[in-house]
Coordinates of C-alpha atoms and ligand atoms in Angstrom, one line a residue:
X1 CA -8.7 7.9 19.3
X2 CA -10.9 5.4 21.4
X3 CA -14.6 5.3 20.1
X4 CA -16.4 5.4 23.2
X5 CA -19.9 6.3 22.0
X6 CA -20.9 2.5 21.1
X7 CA -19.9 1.5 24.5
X8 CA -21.6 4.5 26.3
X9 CA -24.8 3.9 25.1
X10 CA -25.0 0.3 26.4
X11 CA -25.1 1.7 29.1
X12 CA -27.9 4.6 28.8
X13 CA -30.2 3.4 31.9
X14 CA -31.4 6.0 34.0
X15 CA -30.8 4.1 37.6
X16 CA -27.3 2.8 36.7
X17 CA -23.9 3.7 36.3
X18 CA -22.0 3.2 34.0
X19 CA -19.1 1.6 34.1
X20 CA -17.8 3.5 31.2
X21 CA -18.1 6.3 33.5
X22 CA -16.8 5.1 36.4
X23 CA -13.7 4.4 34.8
X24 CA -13.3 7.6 32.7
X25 CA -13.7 9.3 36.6
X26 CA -10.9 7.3 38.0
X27 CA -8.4 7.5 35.1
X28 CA -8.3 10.4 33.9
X29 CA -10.4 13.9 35.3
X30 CA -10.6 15.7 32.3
X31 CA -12.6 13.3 30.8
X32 CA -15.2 13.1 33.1
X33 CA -18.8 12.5 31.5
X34 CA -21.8 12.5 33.8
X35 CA -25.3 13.4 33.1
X36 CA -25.9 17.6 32.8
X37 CA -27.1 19.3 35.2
X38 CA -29.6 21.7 33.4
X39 CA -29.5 25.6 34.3
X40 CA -32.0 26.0 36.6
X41 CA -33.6 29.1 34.9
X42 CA -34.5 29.9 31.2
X43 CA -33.9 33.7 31.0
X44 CA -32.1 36.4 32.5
X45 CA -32.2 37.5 36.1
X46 CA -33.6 41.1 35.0
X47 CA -36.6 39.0 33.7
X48 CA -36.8 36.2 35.9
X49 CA -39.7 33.2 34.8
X50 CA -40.4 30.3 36.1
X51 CA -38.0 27.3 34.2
X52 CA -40.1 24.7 32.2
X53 CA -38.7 22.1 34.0
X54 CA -40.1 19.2 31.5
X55 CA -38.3 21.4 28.6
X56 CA -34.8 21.5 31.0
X57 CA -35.4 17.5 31.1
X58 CA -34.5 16.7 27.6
X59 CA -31.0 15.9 28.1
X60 CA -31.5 14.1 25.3
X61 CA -29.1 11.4 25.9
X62 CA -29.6 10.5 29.1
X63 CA -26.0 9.7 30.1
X64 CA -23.6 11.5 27.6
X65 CA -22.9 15.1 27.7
X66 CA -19.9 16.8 26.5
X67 CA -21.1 20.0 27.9
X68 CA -19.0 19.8 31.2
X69 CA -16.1 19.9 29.4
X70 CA -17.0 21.9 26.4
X71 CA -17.4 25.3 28.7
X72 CA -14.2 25.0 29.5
X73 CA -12.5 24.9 26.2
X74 CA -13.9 28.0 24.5
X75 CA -16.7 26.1 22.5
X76 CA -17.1 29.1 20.2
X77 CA -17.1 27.5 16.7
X78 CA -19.1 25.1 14.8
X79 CA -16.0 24.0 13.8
X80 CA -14.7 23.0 17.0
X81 CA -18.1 21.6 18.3
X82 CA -17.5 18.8 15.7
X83 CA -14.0 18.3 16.0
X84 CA -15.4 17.7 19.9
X85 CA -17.8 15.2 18.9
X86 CA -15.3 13.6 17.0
X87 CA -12.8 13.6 19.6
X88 CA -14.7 12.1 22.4
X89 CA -15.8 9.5 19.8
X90 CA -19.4 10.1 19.0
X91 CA -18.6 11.0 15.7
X92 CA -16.8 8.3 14.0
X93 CA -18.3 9.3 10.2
X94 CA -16.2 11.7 8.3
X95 CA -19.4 12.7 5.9
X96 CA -21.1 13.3 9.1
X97 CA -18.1 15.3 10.3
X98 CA -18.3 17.1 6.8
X99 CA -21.8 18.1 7.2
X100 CA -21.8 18.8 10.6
X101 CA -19.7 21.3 9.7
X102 CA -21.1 22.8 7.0
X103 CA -24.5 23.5 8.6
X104 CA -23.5 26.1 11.3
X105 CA -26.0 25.1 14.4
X106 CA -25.6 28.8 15.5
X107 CA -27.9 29.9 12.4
X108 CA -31.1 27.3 13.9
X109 CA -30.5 28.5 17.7
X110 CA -32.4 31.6 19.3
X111 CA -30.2 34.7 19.8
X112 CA -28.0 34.5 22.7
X113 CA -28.3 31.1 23.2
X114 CA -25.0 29.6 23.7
X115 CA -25.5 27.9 19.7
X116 CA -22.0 24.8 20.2
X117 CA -22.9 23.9 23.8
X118 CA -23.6 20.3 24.0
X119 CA -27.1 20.6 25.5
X120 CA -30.6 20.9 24.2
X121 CA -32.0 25.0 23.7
X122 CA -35.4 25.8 24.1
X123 CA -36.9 27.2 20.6
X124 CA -40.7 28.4 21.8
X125 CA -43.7 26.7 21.7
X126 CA -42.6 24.2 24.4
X127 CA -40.2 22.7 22.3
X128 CA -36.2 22.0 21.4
X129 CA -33.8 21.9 19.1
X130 CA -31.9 18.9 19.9
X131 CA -28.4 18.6 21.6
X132 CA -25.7 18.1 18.9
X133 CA -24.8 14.8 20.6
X134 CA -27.9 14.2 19.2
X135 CA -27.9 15.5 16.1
X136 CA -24.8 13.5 15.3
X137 CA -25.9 10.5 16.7
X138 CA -28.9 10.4 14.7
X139 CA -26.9 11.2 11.5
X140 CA -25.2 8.5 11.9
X141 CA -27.2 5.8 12.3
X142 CA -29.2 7.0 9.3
X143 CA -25.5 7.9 7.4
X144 CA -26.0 4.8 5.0
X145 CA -29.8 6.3 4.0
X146 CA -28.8 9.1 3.2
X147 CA -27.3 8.3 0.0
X148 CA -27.1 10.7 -3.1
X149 CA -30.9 10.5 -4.4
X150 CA -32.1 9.0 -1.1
X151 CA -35.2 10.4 0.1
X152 CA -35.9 11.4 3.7
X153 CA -38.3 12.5 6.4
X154 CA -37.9 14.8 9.1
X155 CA -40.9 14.9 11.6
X156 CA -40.6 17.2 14.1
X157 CA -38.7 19.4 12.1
X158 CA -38.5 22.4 14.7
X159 CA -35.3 24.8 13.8
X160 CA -34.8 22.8 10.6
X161 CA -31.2 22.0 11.3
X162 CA -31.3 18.4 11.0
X163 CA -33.3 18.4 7.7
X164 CA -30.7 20.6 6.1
X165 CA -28.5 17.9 7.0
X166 CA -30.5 15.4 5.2
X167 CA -30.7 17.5 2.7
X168 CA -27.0 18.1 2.1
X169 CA -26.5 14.6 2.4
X170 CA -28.8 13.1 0.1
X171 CA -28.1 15.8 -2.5
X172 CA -30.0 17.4 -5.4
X173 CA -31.0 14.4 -6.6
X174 CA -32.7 13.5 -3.5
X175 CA -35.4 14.6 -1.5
X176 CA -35.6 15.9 2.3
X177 CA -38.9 16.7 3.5
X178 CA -39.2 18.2 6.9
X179 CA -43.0 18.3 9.2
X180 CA -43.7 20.2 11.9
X181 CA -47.2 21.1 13.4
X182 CA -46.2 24.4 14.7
X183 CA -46.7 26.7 11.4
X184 CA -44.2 29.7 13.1
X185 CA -41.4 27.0 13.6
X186 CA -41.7 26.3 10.2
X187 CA -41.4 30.1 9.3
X188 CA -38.8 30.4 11.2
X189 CA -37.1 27.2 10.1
X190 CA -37.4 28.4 6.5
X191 CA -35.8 31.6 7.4
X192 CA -32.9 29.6 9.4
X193 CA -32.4 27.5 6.2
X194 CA -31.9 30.3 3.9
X195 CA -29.3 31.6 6.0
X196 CA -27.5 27.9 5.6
X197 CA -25.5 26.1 3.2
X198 CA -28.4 24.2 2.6
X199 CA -30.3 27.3 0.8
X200 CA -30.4 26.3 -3.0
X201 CA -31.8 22.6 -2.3
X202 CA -34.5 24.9 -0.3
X203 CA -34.9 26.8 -3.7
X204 CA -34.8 24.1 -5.9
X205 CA -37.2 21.8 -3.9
X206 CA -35.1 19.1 -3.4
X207 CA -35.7 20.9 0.4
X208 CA -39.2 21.1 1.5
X209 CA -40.5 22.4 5.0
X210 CA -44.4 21.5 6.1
X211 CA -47.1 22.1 8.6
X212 CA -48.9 18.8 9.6
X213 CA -49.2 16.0 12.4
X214 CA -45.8 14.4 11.7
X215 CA -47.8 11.4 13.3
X216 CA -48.9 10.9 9.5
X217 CA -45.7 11.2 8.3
X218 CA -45.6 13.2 4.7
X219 CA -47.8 10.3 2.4
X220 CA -47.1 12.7 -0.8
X221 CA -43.1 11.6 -1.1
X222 CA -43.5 8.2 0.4
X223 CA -41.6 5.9 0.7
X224 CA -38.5 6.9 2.6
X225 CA -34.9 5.4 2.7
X226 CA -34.7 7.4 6.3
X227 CA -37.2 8.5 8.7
X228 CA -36.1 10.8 11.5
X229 CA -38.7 11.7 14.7
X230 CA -37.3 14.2 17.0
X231 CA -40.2 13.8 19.4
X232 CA -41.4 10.4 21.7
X233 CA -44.0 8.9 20.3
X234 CA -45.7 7.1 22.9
X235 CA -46.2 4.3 20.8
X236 CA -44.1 3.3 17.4
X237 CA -46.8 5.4 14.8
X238 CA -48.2 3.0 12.0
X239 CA -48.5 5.5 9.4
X240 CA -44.7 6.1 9.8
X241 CA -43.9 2.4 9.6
X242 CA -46.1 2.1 6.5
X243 CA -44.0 5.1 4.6
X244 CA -41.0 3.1 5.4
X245 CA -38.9 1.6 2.0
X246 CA -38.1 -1.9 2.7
X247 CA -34.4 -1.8 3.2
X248 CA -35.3 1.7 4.4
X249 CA -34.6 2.6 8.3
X250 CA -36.0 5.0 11.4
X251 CA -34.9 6.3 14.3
X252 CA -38.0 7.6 16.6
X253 CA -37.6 7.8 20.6
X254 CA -40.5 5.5 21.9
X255 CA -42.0 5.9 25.3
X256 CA -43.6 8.9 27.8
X257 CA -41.1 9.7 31.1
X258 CA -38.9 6.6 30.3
X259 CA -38.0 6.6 26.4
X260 CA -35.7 4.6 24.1
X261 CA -34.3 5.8 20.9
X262 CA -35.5 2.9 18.6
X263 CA -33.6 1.8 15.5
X264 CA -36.1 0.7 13.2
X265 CA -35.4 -1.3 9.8
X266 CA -37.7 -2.6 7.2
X267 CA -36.4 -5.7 5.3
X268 CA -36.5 -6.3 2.0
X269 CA -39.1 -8.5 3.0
X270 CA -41.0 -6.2 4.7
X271 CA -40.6 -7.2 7.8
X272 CA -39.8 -5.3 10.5
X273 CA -36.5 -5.2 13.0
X274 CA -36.4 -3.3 16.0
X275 CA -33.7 -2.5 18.1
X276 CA -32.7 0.1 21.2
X277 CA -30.1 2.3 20.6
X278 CA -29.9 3.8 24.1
X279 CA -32.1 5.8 27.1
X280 CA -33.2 9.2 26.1
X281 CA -35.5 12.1 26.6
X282 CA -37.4 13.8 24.1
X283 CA -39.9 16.5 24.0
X284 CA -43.5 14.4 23.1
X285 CA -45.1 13.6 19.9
X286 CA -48.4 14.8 20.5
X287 CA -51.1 16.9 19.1
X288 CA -50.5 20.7 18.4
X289 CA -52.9 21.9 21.3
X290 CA -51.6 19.2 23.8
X291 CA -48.2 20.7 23.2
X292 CA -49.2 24.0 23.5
X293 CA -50.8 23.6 26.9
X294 CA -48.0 21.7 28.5
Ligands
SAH301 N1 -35.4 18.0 15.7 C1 -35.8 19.3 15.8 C2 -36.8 19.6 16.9 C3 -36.9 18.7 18.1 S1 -38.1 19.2 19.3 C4 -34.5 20.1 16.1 O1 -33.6 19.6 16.6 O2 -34.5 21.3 15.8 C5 -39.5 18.2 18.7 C6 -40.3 18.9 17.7 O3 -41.4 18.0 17.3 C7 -40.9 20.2 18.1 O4 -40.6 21.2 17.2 C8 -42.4 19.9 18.2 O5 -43.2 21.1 17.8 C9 -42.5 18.8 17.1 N2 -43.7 18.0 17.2 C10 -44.2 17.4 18.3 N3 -45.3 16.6 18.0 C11 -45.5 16.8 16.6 C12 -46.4 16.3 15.7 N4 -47.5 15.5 16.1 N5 -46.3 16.6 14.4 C13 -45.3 17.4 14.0 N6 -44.3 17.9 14.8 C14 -44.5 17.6 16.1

């Protein structure tokens, strides 16, 4: 199977098209990609409220979507959500793949939210739980950090679904620690997790979900191997870059309306490497009232 994902994401300018797409359009019409178009309301017609229209923005990825084709197919199992990701190239990682599937997304998404549609769902508090695009994305370019007895950060926890991930991946051994500021999303995240596959490393500790200013980071368990921030910081945060191992990396979109997903990697040296992975759009890093008020 082609691997199209590397290519796609060279491509992740809002104002251009890419040529990826162009040619998927003209070769072959089942595999069309082109940016979603988000629903234009958030709840049912009997109960009709204005959409949050800066919540319906986070794509996340601004140019790859597998949604389109993924309501046509019967998208009605984890299972086949990954083996979607996998055949459309933007999972290429069979441990990925592997834990993907054994942390079922429909246990961190609200009732009656369609839980394997490739598309961001809003969670409350004027937040999201990422698309699984996403998701897998970001598990993979931490894969190699998350390493039996690695130890990683999760800020901007929300659902909890991509911590467990860490958390299966870097074992009992390890450590996954997840922040969030909102104290009910980490309730509800810590009810979401017990449900998972990822319950006894939440028992045993090897698990952890917090309430703080992920803009801190988690000092306690520093330093990490990975650092995850599902929000956009509007400017890299030091504190995070300080909790960094060397040889340890981070992935953190950067930026207010236009935002990169940054690739961050300490050397062994100390110094720092930065690189963009592609254009995407994240709900803010910001304070807890700030959010709130949105
Ligand atoms: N990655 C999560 C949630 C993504 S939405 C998932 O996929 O489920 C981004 C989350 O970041 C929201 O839950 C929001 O409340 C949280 N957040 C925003 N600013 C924060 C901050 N300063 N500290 C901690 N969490 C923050």
């Amino acid at each position: 199977m082609m691997n199209l994902s590397s290519t796609m994401k060279a491509y992740g300018c809002r104002y251009c098209v890419s040529p990826l797409k162009q040619l998927l359009h003209t070769t072959n019409h089942h595999l069309r990609f082109r940016p979603r178009s988000p629903p234009l309301f958030s709840s049912s017609f009997n109960n009709l409220k204005l959409p949050n229209f800066n919540l319906l923005l986070t794509y996340n990825s601004l140019f790859f979507t597998t949604e389109h084709l993924w309501g046509r197919s019967g998208m009605n199992t984890n299972k086949k959500m990954v083996e979607h990701l996998q055949q459309y190239g933007v999972i290429s990682s069979e441990k990925v793949a592997r834990v993907m599937e054994t942390i079922d997304r429909a246990l961190f998404v609200p009732d009656r939210t369609p839980a394997y549609a490739d598309c961001p769902q809003e969670i409350g508090y004027n937040a999201t739980i990422s698309a699984p695009h996403m998701h897998a994305t970001c598990l993979q370019l931490l894969e190699e950090k998350l390493q039996p007895g690695m130890h990683a950060l999760d800020v901007g926890s929300g659902t909890g679904y991509l911590t467990s991930c860490f958390a299966m991946m870097v074992g009992p051994q390890g450590r996954a620690i997840g922040v969030e500021h909102i104290p009910e999303l980490v309730a509800s995240s810590i009810n979401n997790i017990e449900k998972s596959a990822a319950a006894p490393l939440l028992k045993k500790g090897s698990l952890s979900m917090h309430v703080g200013d992920g803009r801190e980071g988690w000092p306690e368990c520093a330093p990490y191997d990975a650092i995850h921030v599902g929000a956009a910081a509007p400017e890299m945060p030091q504190a995070l870059l300080d909790q960094l191992k060397p040889g340890g990396r981070m992935v953190i979109p950067v930026g207010n309306i236009f935002q990169d997903l940054k690739v961050v990697d300490k050397n062994p040296d100390g110094s720092i490497s930065i690189r963009s992975e592609s254009s995407v759009r994240y709900v803010p890093l910001t304070s807890r009232d700030a959010q709130l008020q949105s």
